[in-house]
């Protein structure tokens, strides 16, 4: 039989990833001031086009040729070069040209700038072979410098971190994890010794993401401070003026399940020059600023992967014919996609809301209530979307049958890359405990309850009234549980922390979706679907 008479299935294709995203467009139209949307839409449209076009080739190249550690030069000199390929470097250039970090700090849209930046990240990430990781850490470094840097540090580093010129741009790593652990950093053994009034770092770091960066932030015991050596935050430049590593020795690159284009190394610092950044002895608190930014990136990237998976699965459903019908016309397949879509939309509304709060906080426009909500919703958004995207990516692969399991379709990488999002930047359990930490510090739960009530205010659509009742009940259950466990032993509190954090997430998203449905920028059906799964579940 000739090849022309055989059956060949067409694969999924992507359209402009901004123009094609009806959930994002509806939210932006409803929530952004008209002039802000008019200002940012052309740039988003351009990036949406790049994400569906030229970036895909770059990402494929970066995935196909993972970074390589070259320990020695041909003559035996130790160089510890991290070799990356064209695709990885091209993706970095796109990030700089598209101002994926700088947009948040140029603040051209005032308090909306952070949201604008996160939407750029959302479009960039799923076509980036996770070049978004160094951007997250660079953004965190820029924020710490902005808040805690001295004028010399700001002057030297911020122009590089926020540059729109690929030749001038520097990225930053964030090296927290040692062999003793990544969650509990209290065991950090790297020391910072003062030698001739300059700090020198000595110690081994077990996970250093984006080791091809120019800068890194890291924690070390500040021996200049006291004998105990409390942890301070330090900034270091990886290379000297001749491009040689500054007393940094790379042992090897990690062999990871996913994020394979991203160089992640084990390395030792043997007298690396560094500067203290922020107040001495408050390293964890200082680096928490970075963590809150990278956790937000994590949540946005998780949602962007959900969206990418759905875009592919929906396109495929319109092409793939089985049992005499397109998948898109098969009731059960349609139902599966609708469930996934509702999950994605809920997560999207959550991270966009987070972006609004963050932008207000960073420009001094946030009320105390908004600051509390931001602190509470950051770990919640990270932990919830981190798990959700793995489940959605897994379902998306299934939507392609056996083809979803085949590497060169480009589909399995989606699942492999999603898997890290619940691990790095605080595991689900660490973030659940962080959620409790926020609640223990004040009246955050009351603020949460009041804000949920605000979203449910003035509901008129009858189909939403019943949802309001379940959301209100969930809030009462959350309050009752928290009050009850507050009187119990810490172990009881901690045991329920994850289920509690998930319940907070589902309840808050329900309120956002019902509010959006009432204001007409979301179909009630999506809010109903979201609320069909129990909101409070402990
Ligand atoms: C696509 C996305 C890309 C993402 C890039 C990823 C690449 C990078 C890969 C990595 O680097 S992975 C490593 C990530 N590591 C973590 O996320 C650490 C996880 N562990 C925690 O978060 C622990 O909870 C923590 C280290 C914070 C516990 O340490 P401690 O010393 O037991 O903290 P403690 O005493 O509870 O808090 C110290 C101070 O920090 C307190 O303030 P005070 O000193 O004023 O009392 C806390 O309130 C404050 N703090 C802690 N977490 C905070 C925070 N403040 C604000 N926000 C937070 N999130």
XYZ file of C-alpha atoms and ligand atoms in Angstrom:
597
model
C 0.000 0.000 0.000
C 1.389 3.481 -0.898
C 2.219 5.799 1.940
C -0.354 8.321 0.706
C -3.167 5.871 1.536
C -1.964 5.118 5.043
C -3.361 6.966 8.007
C -1.190 9.542 9.736
C -2.530 11.525 12.649
C -1.866 15.258 12.752
C -0.304 16.400 16.015
C -1.450 19.314 18.160
C -0.533 22.880 17.232
C -0.460 26.108 19.146
C -1.982 29.407 18.181
C -0.879 32.771 19.571
C -0.712 31.977 23.281
C -2.072 35.353 24.328
C -4.801 35.852 21.740
C -5.965 32.272 22.131
C -6.349 32.401 25.929
C -10.001 33.283 26.431
C -9.859 32.937 30.239
C -6.943 35.349 30.516
C -8.443 37.826 28.055
C -11.786 37.900 29.877
C -10.099 38.487 33.242
C -7.874 41.266 31.909
C -10.754 43.027 30.172
C -12.819 42.980 33.347
C -10.149 43.844 35.886
C -7.543 46.083 34.267
C -8.059 49.788 33.729
C -8.717 50.303 30.006
C -5.583 52.384 29.478
C -3.355 49.783 31.160
C -4.709 46.984 28.982
C -4.288 49.138 25.897
C -0.699 49.811 26.912
C 0.330 46.194 27.546
C -1.765 44.204 25.043
C 0.479 44.655 21.964
C 3.542 43.403 23.877
C 1.610 40.433 25.235
C 0.373 39.627 21.776
C 3.935 39.667 20.421
C 5.156 37.424 23.216
C 2.173 35.112 22.693
C 3.308 34.749 19.084
C 6.939 34.060 20.016
C 5.821 31.469 22.587
C 3.885 29.579 19.922
C 6.610 29.999 17.306
C 10.355 30.617 17.488
C 10.673 29.766 21.199
C 9.508 26.191 20.600
C 12.582 25.457 18.480
C 14.860 27.023 21.081
C 13.279 24.955 23.856
C 13.549 21.771 21.791
C 17.251 22.448 21.276
C 17.826 23.172 24.969
C 16.021 19.967 25.957
C 17.838 17.876 23.376
C 21.262 19.155 24.441
C 21.340 19.415 28.238
C 24.125 21.436 29.854
C 27.512 19.817 30.283
C 30.125 20.250 32.994
C 33.623 20.612 31.553
C 35.941 20.336 34.559
C 39.300 20.872 32.834
C 40.639 22.633 29.773
C 42.636 20.591 27.231
C 45.855 21.392 29.163
C 44.581 20.208 32.485
C 43.699 23.505 34.053
C 40.611 23.359 36.241
C 37.939 25.511 34.568
C 34.580 24.056 35.701
C 32.902 25.420 32.607
C 29.151 24.914 32.324
C 28.461 24.456 28.664
C 24.989 25.389 27.449
C 23.670 25.271 23.938
C 22.249 27.700 21.440
C 18.641 27.052 22.475
C 19.217 27.801 26.159
C 21.130 30.979 25.382
C 18.518 32.095 22.870
C 15.758 31.617 25.439
C 17.698 33.763 27.863
C 17.951 36.468 25.204
C 14.211 36.344 24.598
C 13.626 36.735 28.347
C 15.769 39.853 28.453
C 14.282 41.385 25.302
C 10.814 40.689 26.644
C 11.768 42.208 30.017
C 10.402 39.226 31.919
C 12.084 40.504 35.091
C 12.520 44.219 34.365
C 8.810 44.884 33.780
C 8.100 44.511 37.496
C 10.744 47.085 38.475
C 10.355 49.664 35.726
C 6.834 50.094 37.103
C 5.531 51.698 33.947
C 2.024 50.537 34.853
C 2.283 51.620 38.495
C 0.695 49.054 40.822
C -0.298 46.927 37.801
C 3.328 46.416 36.788
C 3.847 43.213 38.788
C 0.705 41.708 37.329
C 1.878 42.683 33.854
C 5.241 41.043 34.552
C 3.660 37.839 35.824
C 1.484 37.601 32.723
C 4.640 37.918 30.611
C 6.150 35.106 32.665
C 2.969 33.055 32.178
C 3.318 33.364 28.397
C 7.078 32.815 28.407
C 7.456 29.872 30.776
C 5.903 26.884 28.996
C 8.044 27.524 25.901
C 11.210 28.270 27.888
C 12.658 24.843 28.831
C 12.379 26.362 32.330
C 14.763 29.222 31.641
C 12.169 30.881 33.876
C 14.004 29.406 36.895
C 16.994 31.767 36.785
C 14.573 34.605 36.111
C 12.699 33.802 39.326
C 15.871 33.932 41.354
C 17.062 37.063 39.542
C 13.793 38.751 40.359
C 14.114 37.704 43.999
C 17.649 39.070 44.107
C 16.499 42.366 42.596
C 13.807 42.694 45.243
C 16.192 41.988 48.139
C 18.640 44.498 46.704
C 15.858 47.032 46.310
C 14.762 46.519 49.934
C 18.036 45.792 51.747
C 20.964 46.623 49.455
C 23.324 49.485 50.255
C 23.746 52.148 47.590
C 26.954 50.624 46.174
C 25.244 47.237 45.803
C 22.174 48.738 44.184
C 24.313 50.789 41.847
C 26.438 47.843 40.731
C 23.885 45.063 40.456
C 20.388 46.377 39.785
C 21.167 47.782 36.313
C 22.425 44.329 35.264
C 19.579 42.332 36.809
C 16.977 44.657 35.299
C 18.606 45.183 31.938
C 16.721 44.823 28.655
C 20.025 44.362 26.843
C 21.120 40.705 26.594
C 24.777 41.775 26.632
C 24.324 43.613 29.923
C 21.955 41.223 31.649
C 23.107 39.206 34.651
C 21.064 36.490 36.261
C 21.288 35.365 39.869
C 21.178 31.967 41.484
C 19.862 31.207 44.948
C 21.955 28.671 46.829
C 20.255 27.601 50.005
C 20.431 23.864 50.002
C 23.286 21.920 51.578
C 23.726 18.199 52.084
C 22.012 18.499 55.456
C 18.826 19.769 53.874
C 16.906 22.236 51.748
C 13.831 22.725 53.899
C 15.554 23.090 57.249
C 18.328 25.550 56.543
C 19.227 25.868 60.212
C 21.896 23.208 59.611
C 23.737 25.414 57.086
C 27.441 24.835 57.558
C 28.900 27.296 55.036
C 30.831 29.927 56.961
C 31.563 33.537 56.128
C 34.931 34.601 57.486
C 36.115 38.195 57.543
C 39.566 38.435 55.970
C 41.063 41.904 55.528
C 37.557 43.346 56.001
C 36.163 41.241 53.152
C 33.922 38.253 53.616
C 35.095 34.915 52.213
C 32.732 31.950 52.004
C 33.733 28.349 52.707
C 31.327 25.460 52.307
C 29.514 23.068 50.008
C 26.164 23.668 48.334
C 24.188 20.648 47.236
C 21.663 22.166 44.786
C 22.683 25.315 42.953
C 20.174 26.036 40.219
C 21.265 27.977 37.150
C 24.954 27.685 37.865
C 25.623 29.568 34.623
C 24.460 32.769 36.359
C 26.721 35.726 37.109
C 25.558 36.218 40.719
C 24.229 34.120 43.550
C 22.569 34.727 46.871
C 23.415 32.304 49.613
C 23.225 31.803 53.355
C 26.281 31.398 55.551
C 27.176 31.480 59.227
C 28.386 34.981 59.849
C 31.485 34.407 61.959
C 32.060 38.148 62.159
C 28.838 38.463 64.108
C 29.340 36.193 67.071
C 30.820 32.877 68.037
C 27.516 31.122 67.311
C 27.685 32.365 63.710
C 24.080 33.228 63.042
C 22.973 33.024 59.402
C 23.326 36.112 57.222
C 22.465 36.494 53.553
C 25.401 36.954 51.169
C 25.739 37.995 47.569
C 28.608 36.698 45.485
C 29.871 37.146 41.965
C 30.689 33.786 40.414
C 33.506 34.983 38.167
C 36.337 37.467 38.370
C 37.207 40.096 35.775
C 38.976 37.411 33.651
C 35.974 35.104 33.625
C 37.538 32.629 36.067
C 35.367 31.184 38.802
C 35.951 32.910 42.133
C 37.281 29.983 44.158
C 34.222 27.931 43.256
C 34.668 24.247 42.426
C 31.881 22.444 40.604
C 31.671 18.738 41.449
C 29.025 17.708 38.969
C 25.730 18.619 37.383
C 22.657 16.862 38.713
C 20.931 14.176 36.687
C 17.286 15.170 37.192
C 13.880 13.741 36.296
C 12.918 17.012 34.593
C 14.197 20.572 34.144
C 16.964 18.896 32.197
C 17.995 22.008 30.274
C 18.656 23.834 33.528
C 22.183 23.463 34.926
C 21.920 22.449 38.581
C 25.232 21.749 40.275
C 26.922 20.554 43.420
C 29.785 22.873 44.262
C 32.207 23.962 46.934
C 33.164 27.497 47.882
C 36.765 27.751 49.009
C 37.253 31.351 50.019
C 34.815 32.927 47.570
C 34.572 36.709 48.060
C 31.078 37.800 49.086
C 29.147 40.743 50.444
C 26.606 40.651 53.198
C 23.191 41.706 51.938
C 20.651 42.899 54.482
C 20.866 42.876 58.254
C 23.486 40.649 59.885
C 22.161 37.515 61.502
C 18.775 37.719 59.772
C 19.621 35.623 56.745
C 16.480 33.509 56.724
C 14.225 36.521 57.047
C 16.136 38.285 54.257
C 16.026 35.330 51.897
C 12.317 34.931 52.628
C 11.845 37.960 50.357
C 13.402 35.916 47.550
C 11.335 32.865 48.456
C 8.071 34.767 48.298
C 8.928 35.926 44.793
C 10.153 32.543 43.568
C 7.062 30.913 45.094
C 4.880 33.295 43.142
C 6.832 32.466 39.989
C 6.327 28.819 40.815
C 2.563 29.278 41.040
C 2.381 31.289 37.817
C 4.530 28.744 35.987
C 2.356 25.910 37.308
C -0.724 27.617 35.886
C 1.070 28.307 32.624
C 1.793 24.592 32.247
C -1.866 23.784 32.911
C -2.797 26.221 30.178
C -0.220 24.818 27.755
C -1.370 21.259 28.333
C -4.980 22.243 27.779
C -4.191 24.254 24.654
C -2.555 21.159 23.176
C -5.235 18.736 24.343
C -8.073 20.951 23.115
C -6.476 21.387 19.705
C -5.887 17.654 19.459
C -9.489 16.918 20.407
C -10.594 18.931 17.389
C -8.398 16.775 15.102
C -8.440 13.288 16.490
C -11.264 11.062 15.278
C -12.076 7.794 17.068
C -15.151 5.582 17.067
C -16.404 7.668 14.149
C -16.355 11.002 15.969
C -13.900 13.719 16.868
C -12.703 13.546 20.463
C -14.168 17.022 20.873
C -17.611 15.540 20.151
C -17.290 12.610 22.546
C -19.280 13.440 25.683
C -16.870 11.849 28.154
C -13.797 13.408 26.588
C -15.521 16.792 26.554
C -16.411 16.378 30.189
C -12.792 15.507 31.028
C -11.539 18.614 29.258
C -14.190 20.767 30.919
C -13.105 19.542 34.359
C -9.488 20.316 33.569
C -10.442 23.703 32.195
C -12.338 24.617 35.367
C -9.338 23.621 37.485
C -7.068 25.735 35.304
C -9.367 28.768 35.391
C -9.590 28.632 39.184
C -5.810 28.533 39.454
C -5.477 31.315 36.905
C -7.809 33.606 38.870
C -5.845 32.864 42.029
C -2.446 33.793 40.601
C -3.746 36.863 38.819
C -5.252 38.024 42.094
C -1.937 37.371 43.794
C -0.223 39.484 41.142
C -2.564 42.384 41.860
C -1.822 42.209 45.592
C 1.910 41.916 44.996
C 1.966 44.914 42.684
C 0.105 46.989 45.240
C 2.485 45.953 47.980
C 5.578 46.697 45.921
C 4.384 50.193 45.032
C 3.259 51.116 48.541
C -0.424 51.045 47.566
C -1.461 47.993 49.631
C -3.599 48.265 52.752
C -2.709 46.209 55.840
C -5.461 43.774 54.864
C -3.955 43.328 51.413
C -0.474 42.775 52.856
C -1.811 40.079 55.176
C -3.663 38.420 52.309
C -0.563 38.499 50.142
C 1.538 36.824 52.815
C -1.132 34.170 53.345
C -2.019 33.518 49.715
C 1.596 33.188 48.525
C 2.327 29.793 50.141
C -1.245 28.688 49.475
C -1.045 29.482 45.769
C 2.350 27.801 45.513
C 1.406 24.606 47.296
C -1.990 24.253 45.649
C -1.010 24.942 42.040
C 2.191 22.912 42.453
C 0.149 19.779 43.065
C -2.660 20.681 40.702
C -0.390 21.080 37.665
C 1.062 17.587 38.098
C -2.420 16.073 38.119
C -3.469 18.135 35.111
C -0.293 17.375 33.154
C -0.863 13.694 33.810
C -4.449 13.897 32.506
C -3.293 15.902 29.505
C -0.859 13.160 28.532
C -3.698 10.677 28.774
C -5.764 12.809 26.392
C -3.242 11.800 23.706
C -3.394 8.095 24.464
C -0.086 6.314 23.834
C 1.308 9.340 22.017
C 1.276 11.243 25.295
C 3.907 8.823 26.546
C 6.268 9.312 23.617
C 9.195 11.630 24.180
C 9.538 13.254 20.781
C 5.943 14.486 20.809
C 7.218 16.992 23.382
C 4.394 15.942 25.759
C 6.146 13.927 28.523
C 8.429 16.869 29.329
C 5.354 18.722 30.526
C 4.766 16.164 33.257
C 8.454 15.854 34.157
C 8.857 19.602 34.476
C 5.652 20.008 36.484
C 6.849 17.445 39.002
C 9.477 19.769 40.422
C 6.999 22.531 41.145
C 5.703 20.865 44.282
C 9.246 20.177 45.489
C 11.533 23.167 45.044
C 10.875 26.488 46.696
C 9.279 24.736 49.641
C 7.575 21.351 49.479
C 3.833 21.064 49.955
C 4.326 20.201 53.608
C 6.817 22.999 54.309
C 4.402 25.474 52.758
C 1.461 24.061 54.685
C 3.434 24.725 57.850
C 4.308 28.195 56.566
C 0.568 28.802 56.168
C 0.111 27.936 59.841
C 3.031 30.227 60.673
C 1.176 33.146 59.029
C -2.058 32.373 60.875
C -0.251 32.153 64.192
C 1.176 35.635 63.747
C -2.094 37.554 63.863
C -5.584 37.823 62.523
C -4.907 36.420 59.065
C -7.788 33.943 59.214
C -10.247 36.688 60.042
C -8.828 38.779 57.188
C -9.250 35.765 54.913
C -12.874 35.273 56.016
C -13.690 38.965 55.527
C -12.154 38.947 52.087
C -14.104 35.865 51.056
C -17.256 37.635 52.266
C -16.338 40.688 50.163
C -16.133 38.569 47.010
C -19.554 37.104 47.784
C -21.142 40.487 48.410
C -24.169 41.516 46.368
C -24.621 38.233 44.542
C -27.774 38.382 42.470
C -27.642 35.432 40.149
C -29.767 32.650 41.642
C -27.432 29.858 40.523
C -24.636 31.510 42.514
C -26.620 31.873 45.741
C -26.351 28.169 46.465
C -22.611 28.326 45.930
C -22.388 31.177 48.390
C -23.949 28.961 51.034
C -21.298 26.255 50.551
C -18.474 28.790 50.585
C -19.762 30.403 53.752
C -20.060 26.971 55.349
C -16.477 26.159 54.342
C -15.249 29.384 55.952
C -17.077 28.540 59.192
C -15.588 25.031 59.130
C -12.094 26.432 58.581
C -12.495 28.825 61.497
C -13.902 26.123 63.764
C -11.097 23.704 62.911
C -8.452 26.311 63.491
C -9.925 27.345 66.804
C -10.237 23.748 67.911
C -6.704 22.747 66.947
C -5.336 25.981 68.414
C -6.270 24.525 71.767
C -4.622 21.210 70.962
C -1.028 20.025 70.813
C 1.253 21.340 68.000
C 1.439 17.814 66.567
C -2.336 17.833 65.974
C -2.110 21.209 64.272
C 0.729 20.097 62.038
C -0.946 16.819 61.110
C -3.877 18.711 59.621
C -1.832 21.552 58.101
C -1.829 20.275 54.523
C -5.545 19.495 54.377
C -6.212 22.841 56.018
C -4.083 24.720 53.462
C -5.816 22.909 50.579
C -9.202 23.810 52.067
C -8.156 27.458 52.294
C -7.098 27.334 48.648
C -10.285 25.712 47.362
C -12.481 28.044 49.385
C -10.683 31.207 48.323
C -10.679 30.241 44.654
C -14.397 29.415 44.911
C -15.037 32.931 46.186
C -12.978 34.457 43.366
C -14.819 32.419 40.745
C -18.272 33.155 42.135
C -17.397 36.866 42.265
C -16.183 36.715 38.664
C -19.347 34.903 37.568
C -21.499 37.530 39.282
C -19.613 40.293 37.461
C -20.098 38.528 34.158
C -16.527 37.704 33.171
C -16.801 34.006 33.884
C -19.522 31.513 33.108
C -21.399 30.351 36.209
C -20.832 26.804 35.006
C -17.123 27.030 35.811
C -17.797 28.319 39.331
C -20.333 25.509 39.787
C -17.846 22.916 38.645
C -15.222 24.223 41.039
C -17.624 24.053 43.961
C -18.721 20.508 43.145
C -15.568 19.209 44.852
C -15.710 19.685 48.627
C -14.195 23.036 49.588
C -13.447 22.074 53.164
C -11.996 18.633 53.599
C -10.183 17.719 56.794
C 9.552 28.385 37.955
C 9.848 28.776 39.334
C 11.268 28.790 39.574
C 11.659 28.683 40.992
C 13.171 28.705 41.115
C 13.637 27.574 41.906
C 15.108 27.362 41.907
C 15.731 27.391 43.252
C 15.840 26.073 43.868
C 16.003 26.256 45.328
O 16.703 27.105 45.806
S 15.123 25.200 46.217
C 15.388 25.736 47.898
C 14.206 26.371 48.343
N 14.216 26.355 49.765
C 13.139 26.696 50.452
O 12.129 27.030 49.885
C 13.247 26.648 51.940
C 12.095 25.899 52.495
N 12.074 26.033 53.938
C 11.358 27.005 54.548
O 10.697 27.800 53.903
C 11.419 27.003 56.023
O 10.148 27.249 56.524
C 12.371 28.062 56.562
C 13.730 27.926 55.906
C 11.893 29.471 56.327
C 12.473 27.754 58.050
O 13.643 28.305 58.617
P 13.672 28.730 60.137
O 15.019 29.280 60.434
O 13.119 27.635 60.988
O 12.662 29.942 60.036
P 11.799 30.685 61.126
O 12.536 30.837 62.418
O 10.446 30.110 61.162
O 11.742 32.098 60.414
C 12.834 32.978 60.386
C 12.272 34.339 60.045
O 11.892 34.351 58.654
C 11.019 34.691 60.816
O 10.995 36.113 60.960
P 11.522 36.796 62.317
O 13.001 36.578 62.317
O 11.139 38.223 62.149
O 10.805 36.107 63.446
C 9.918 34.274 59.864
O 8.705 34.944 60.102
C 10.515 34.700 58.555
N 9.939 33.974 57.428
C 10.033 32.653 57.190
N 9.406 32.375 56.030
C 8.921 33.540 55.571
C 9.266 34.566 56.454
N 8.938 35.823 56.248
C 8.238 36.120 55.154
N 7.871 35.189 54.260
C 8.190 33.898 54.416
N 7.833 33.001 53.498
